GROMACS .gro file of N, CA and C in nm:
model
  258
    1MET      N    1  -1.446  -0.509   2.264
    1MET     CA    2  -1.465  -0.533   2.123
    1MET      C    3  -1.349  -0.467   2.046
    2ALA      N    4  -1.289  -0.544   1.957
    2ALA     CA    5  -1.176  -0.494   1.879
    2ALA      C    6  -1.223  -0.392   1.776
    3MET      N    7  -1.139  -0.292   1.754
    3MET     CA    8  -1.170  -0.190   1.654
    3MET      C    9  -1.153  -0.249   1.514
    4LYS      N   10  -1.242  -0.211   1.424
    4LYS     CA   11  -1.231  -0.258   1.286
    4LYS      C   12  -1.105  -0.200   1.223
    5LYS      N   13  -1.055  -0.273   1.121
    5LYS     CA   14  -0.930  -0.233   1.057
    5LYS      C   15  -0.950  -0.217   0.907
    6LEU      N   16  -0.891  -0.111   0.854
    6LEU     CA   17  -0.884  -0.085   0.710
    6LEU      C   18  -0.740  -0.104   0.668
    7MET      N   19  -0.719  -0.178   0.558
    7MET     CA   20  -0.585  -0.194   0.503
    7MET      C   21  -0.583  -0.139   0.362
    8VAL      N   22  -0.472  -0.078   0.324
    8VAL     CA   23  -0.458  -0.015   0.193
    8VAL      C   24  -0.335  -0.070   0.124
    9CYS      N   25  -0.355  -0.118   0.000
    9CYS     CA   26  -0.246  -0.168  -0.084
    9CYS      C   27  -0.232  -0.077  -0.204
   10GLY      N   28  -0.110  -0.060  -0.253
   10GLY     CA   29  -0.091   0.019  -0.373
   10GLY      C   30   0.048   0.078  -0.384
   11ASP      N   31   0.059   0.177  -0.473
   11ASP     CA   32   0.186   0.246  -0.496
   11ASP      C   33   0.181   0.383  -0.430
   12SER      N   34   0.255   0.479  -0.483
   12SER     CA   35   0.265   0.611  -0.419
   12SER      C   36   0.132   0.685  -0.413
   13PHE      N   37   0.040   0.656  -0.503
   13PHE     CA   38  -0.090   0.725  -0.499
   13PHE      C   39  -0.171   0.688  -0.375
   14ALA      N   40  -0.144   0.572  -0.317
   14ALA     CA   41  -0.215   0.526  -0.198
   14ALA      C   42  -0.130   0.536  -0.072
   15ALA      N   43   0.000   0.563  -0.088
   15ALA     CA   44   0.092   0.567   0.026
   15ALA      C   45   0.080   0.699   0.103
   16PRO      N   46   0.109   0.695   0.232
   16PRO     CA   47   0.106   0.819   0.309
   16PRO      C   48   0.222   0.910   0.273
   17SER      N   49   0.202   1.037   0.294
   17SER     CA   50   0.305   1.137   0.265
   17SER      C   51   0.384   1.167   0.392
   18GLN      N   52   0.516   1.169   0.381
   18GLN     CA   53   0.598   1.205   0.496
   18GLN      C   54   0.590   1.355   0.524
   19GLU      N   55   0.567   1.433   0.418
   19GLU     CA   56   0.557   1.579   0.435
   19GLU      C   57   0.421   1.622   0.491
   20LEU      N   58   0.316   1.544   0.459
   20LEU     CA   59   0.180   1.577   0.504
   20LEU      C   60   0.115   1.456   0.569
   21PRO      N   61   0.162   1.418   0.687
   21PRO     CA   62   0.108   1.298   0.751
   21PRO      C   63  -0.042   1.313   0.780
   22GLY      N   64  -0.112   1.200   0.769
   22GLY     CA   65  -0.254   1.199   0.798
   22GLY      C   66  -0.343   1.243   0.683
   23THR      N   67  -0.285   1.263   0.563
   23THR     CA   68  -0.363   1.314   0.451
   23THR      C   69  -0.389   1.212   0.340
   24ALA      N   70  -0.335   1.092   0.352
   24ALA     CA   71  -0.361   0.987   0.252
   24ALA      C   72  -0.508   0.947   0.262
   25HIS      N   73  -0.566   0.908   0.148
   25HIS     CA   74  -0.710   0.877   0.150
   25HIS      C   75  -0.744   0.765   0.247
   26GLY      N   76  -0.657   0.667   0.264
   26GLY     CA   77  -0.681   0.560   0.360
   26GLY      C   78  -0.681   0.610   0.504
   27GLU      N   79  -0.590   0.700   0.534
   27GLU     CA   80  -0.584   0.759   0.668
   27GLU      C   81  -0.710   0.841   0.697
   28LEU      N   82  -0.752   0.919   0.599
   28LEU     CA   83  -0.871   1.004   0.617
   28LEU      C   84  -0.997   0.920   0.633
   29LEU      N   85  -1.010   0.814   0.552
   29LEU     CA   86  -1.127   0.728   0.560
   29LEU      C   87  -1.133   0.657   0.695
   30ALA      N   88  -1.021   0.602   0.739
   30ALA     CA   89  -1.018   0.531   0.867
   30ALA      C   90  -1.052   0.625   0.982
   31LYS      N   91  -1.002   0.748   0.976
   31LYS     CA   92  -1.033   0.844   1.080
   31LYS      C   93  -1.183   0.874   1.082
   32LYS      N   94  -1.242   0.893   0.965
   32LYS     CA   95  -1.385   0.922   0.955
   32LYS      C   96  -1.470   0.806   1.009
   33LEU      N   97  -1.426   0.682   0.982
   33LEU     CA   98  -1.499   0.564   1.026
   33LEU      C   99  -1.470   0.526   1.171
   34GLY      N  100  -1.362   0.581   1.227
   34GLY     CA  101  -1.321   0.543   1.362
   34GLY      C  102  -1.253   0.408   1.365
   35TRP      N  103  -1.187   0.370   1.256
   35TRP     CA  104  -1.120   0.241   1.243
   35TRP      C  105  -0.969   0.259   1.254
   36ASP      N  106  -0.902   0.149   1.283
   36ASP     CA  107  -0.757   0.144   1.271
   36ASP      C  108  -0.723   0.134   1.122
   37VAL      N  109  -0.604   0.179   1.086
   37VAL     CA  110  -0.561   0.169   0.946
   37VAL      C  111  -0.419   0.115   0.940
   38GLU      N  112  -0.395   0.031   0.843
   38GLU     CA  113  -0.260  -0.016   0.812
   38GLU      C  114  -0.239   0.004   0.663
   39ILE      N  115  -0.145   0.089   0.629
   39ILE     CA  116  -0.120   0.118   0.489
   39ILE      C  117   0.006   0.045   0.445
   40LEU      N  118  -0.012  -0.049   0.354
   40LEU     CA  119   0.098  -0.128   0.300
   40LEU      C  120   0.154  -0.065   0.173
   41ALA      N  121   0.083   0.030   0.116
   41ALA     CA  122   0.124   0.095  -0.009
   41ALA      C  123   0.260   0.162   0.007
   42ARG      N  124   0.341   0.153  -0.098
   42ARG     CA  125   0.476   0.211  -0.098
   42ARG      C  126   0.503   0.281  -0.231
   43GLN      N  127   0.583   0.386  -0.225
   43GLN     CA  128   0.623   0.458  -0.345
   43GLN      C  129   0.698   0.366  -0.440
   44GLY      N  130   0.665   0.375  -0.569
   44GLY     CA  131   0.735   0.297  -0.671
   44GLY      C  132   0.698   0.151  -0.679
   45CYS      N  133   0.594   0.110  -0.609
   45CYS     CA  134   0.558  -0.031  -0.604
   45CYS      C  135   0.498  -0.076  -0.737
   46SER      N  136   0.537  -0.195  -0.781
   46SER     CA  137   0.482  -0.254  -0.903
   46SER      C  138   0.357  -0.335  -0.867
   47ASN      N  139   0.285  -0.381  -0.968
   47ASN     CA  140   0.169  -0.466  -0.941
   47ASN      C  141   0.211  -0.598  -0.876
   48GLY      N  142   0.332  -0.646  -0.908
   48GLY     CA  143   0.384  -0.764  -0.840
   48GLY      C  144   0.403  -0.739  -0.691
   49GLY      N  145   0.454  -0.622  -0.657
   49GLY     CA  146   0.470  -0.585  -0.517
   49GLY      C  147   0.335  -0.568  -0.448
   50ILE      N  148   0.239  -0.512  -0.520
   50ILE     CA  149   0.105  -0.494  -0.465
   50ILE      C  150   0.041  -0.630  -0.440
   51ARG      N  151   0.070  -0.728  -0.526
   51ARG     CA  152   0.019  -0.863  -0.505
   51ARG      C  153   0.070  -0.920  -0.372
   52VAL      N  154   0.194  -0.892  -0.338
   52VAL     CA  155   0.249  -0.938  -0.210
   52VAL      C  156   0.177  -0.866  -0.094
   53GLN      N  157   0.145  -0.737  -0.114
   53GLN     CA  158   0.068  -0.664  -0.013
   53GLN      C  159  -0.069  -0.731   0.008
   54ILE      N  160  -0.132  -0.773  -0.103
   54ILE     CA  161  -0.262  -0.839  -0.094
   54ILE      C  162  -0.252  -0.969  -0.016
   55ASP      N  163  -0.142  -1.041  -0.030
   55ASP     CA  164  -0.122  -1.163   0.051
   55ASP      C  165  -0.132  -1.130   0.200
   56GLU      N  166  -0.076  -1.016   0.240
   56GLU     CA  167  -0.081  -0.976   0.381
   56GLU      C  168  -0.223  -0.939   0.422
   57VAL      N  169  -0.298  -0.875   0.333
   57VAL     CA  170  -0.439  -0.845   0.360
   57VAL      C  171  -0.516  -0.975   0.383
   58ILE      N  172  -0.494  -1.073   0.297
   58ILE     CA  173  -0.561  -1.202   0.312
   58ILE      C  174  -0.524  -1.268   0.444
   59ARG      N  175  -0.397  -1.257   0.483
   59ARG     CA  176  -0.352  -1.316   0.609
   59ARG      C  177  -0.417  -1.248   0.729
   60GLN      N  178  -0.426  -1.116   0.727
   60GLN     CA  179  -0.478  -1.041   0.843
   60GLN      C  180  -0.631  -1.033   0.848
   61ARG      N  181  -0.697  -1.045   0.734
   61ARG     CA  182  -0.843  -1.042   0.726
   61ARG      C  183  -0.905  -0.919   0.791
   62PRO      N  184  -0.873  -0.799   0.741
   62PRO     CA  185  -0.932  -0.677   0.798
   62PRO      C  186  -1.080  -0.666   0.762
   63ALA      N  187  -1.149  -0.571   0.824
   63ALA     CA  188  -1.290  -0.548   0.793
   63ALA      C  189  -1.307  -0.502   0.648
   64PHE      N  190  -1.209  -0.425   0.597
   64PHE     CA  191  -1.218  -0.372   0.460
   64PHE      C  192  -1.078  -0.345   0.409
   65ALA      N  193  -1.059  -0.360   0.279
   65ALA     CA  194  -0.929  -0.331   0.217
   65ALA      C  195  -0.951  -0.250   0.090
   66ILE      N  196  -0.860  -0.158   0.066
   66ILE     CA  197  -0.856  -0.082  -0.059
   66ILE      C  198  -0.735  -0.133  -0.137
   67ILE      N  199  -0.759  -0.177  -0.260
   67ILE     CA  200  -0.651  -0.225  -0.347
   67ILE      C  201  -0.641  -0.126  -0.462
   68ALA      N  202  -0.530  -0.055  -0.470
   68ALA     CA  203  -0.509   0.045  -0.575
   68ALA      C  204  -0.395  -0.002  -0.665
   69PRO      N  205  -0.427  -0.066  -0.779
   69PRO     CA  206  -0.321  -0.112  -0.868
   69PRO      C  207  -0.245   0.005  -0.930
   70THR      N  208  -0.126  -0.022  -0.974
   70THR     CA  209  -0.044   0.080  -1.039
   70THR      C  210  -0.061   0.068  -1.190
   71PHE      N  211   0.014   0.147  -1.264
   71PHE     CA  212   0.007   0.143  -1.410
   71PHE      C  213   0.052   0.006  -1.461
   72HIS      N  214  -0.010  -0.040  -1.566
   72HIS     CA  215   0.017  -0.174  -1.620
   72HIS      C  216   0.160  -0.190  -1.668
   73ASP      N  217   0.226  -0.081  -1.705
   73ASP     CA  218   0.360  -0.092  -1.761
   73ASP      C  219   0.471  -0.077  -1.658
   74ARG      N  220   0.437  -0.058  -1.532
   74ARG     CA  221   0.541  -0.050  -1.428
   74ARG      C  222   0.590  -0.191  -1.400
   75MET      N  223   0.720  -0.210  -1.401
   75MET     CA  224   0.775  -0.343  -1.377
   75MET      C  225   0.887  -0.337  -1.275
   76GLU      N  226   0.918  -0.452  -1.223
   76GLU     CA  227   1.026  -0.465  -1.128
   76GLU      C  228   1.155  -0.493  -1.201
   77ILE      N  229   1.262  -0.433  -1.156
   77ILE     CA  230   1.394  -0.458  -1.214
   77ILE      C  231   1.481  -0.511  -1.099
   78PRO      N  232   1.528  -0.634  -1.111
   78PRO     CA  233   1.614  -0.687  -1.004
   78PRO      C  234   1.734  -0.596  -0.980
   79ALA      N  235   1.771  -0.579  -0.856
   79ALA     CA  236   1.881  -0.490  -0.820
   79ALA      C  237   2.010  -0.527  -0.893
   80LYS      N  238   2.033  -0.655  -0.915
   80LYS     CA  239   2.156  -0.697  -0.983
   80LYS      C  240   2.155  -0.662  -1.131
   81ALA      N  241   2.036  -0.633  -1.186
   81ALA     CA  242   2.026  -0.599  -1.328
   81ALA      C  243   2.052  -0.450  -1.354
   82ALA      N  244   2.056  -0.370  -1.247
   82ALA     CA  245   2.079  -0.227  -1.265
   82ALA      C  246   2.222  -0.203  -1.310
   83PRO      N  247   2.241  -0.109  -1.402
   83PRO     CA  248   2.374  -0.086  -1.458
   83PRO      C  249   2.463   0.003  -1.369
   84TYR      N  250   2.463  -0.024  -1.239
   84TYR     CA  251   2.542   0.057  -1.148
   84TYR      C  252   2.648  -0.029  -1.081
   85ASP      N  253   2.760   0.031  -1.056
   85ASP     CA  254   2.866  -0.038  -0.983
   85ASP      C  255   2.868   0.017  -0.840
   86TRP      N  256   2.786  -0.042  -0.756
   86TRP     CA  257   2.774   0.007  -0.619
   86TRP      C  258   2.893  -0.040  -0.541
   0.00000   0.00000   0.00000
């Protein structure tokens, strides 16, 4: 029997910490439940980016998903629009 899976979408509040691995709420919940976890959340992610994460949740169909939206005013800025001369 396959182990149940938890998926987490969101921004930095839902993303795992590199300094403190295993302490994100999704990691802790999955450990408590005995489930696998896949965290799609990333630092600085906009709601548009979180929507793309949700597409992956829909594709994979886990047992449960946590969707943590970011602030309404966070927006994406195309890399070419940044005022830097890389």
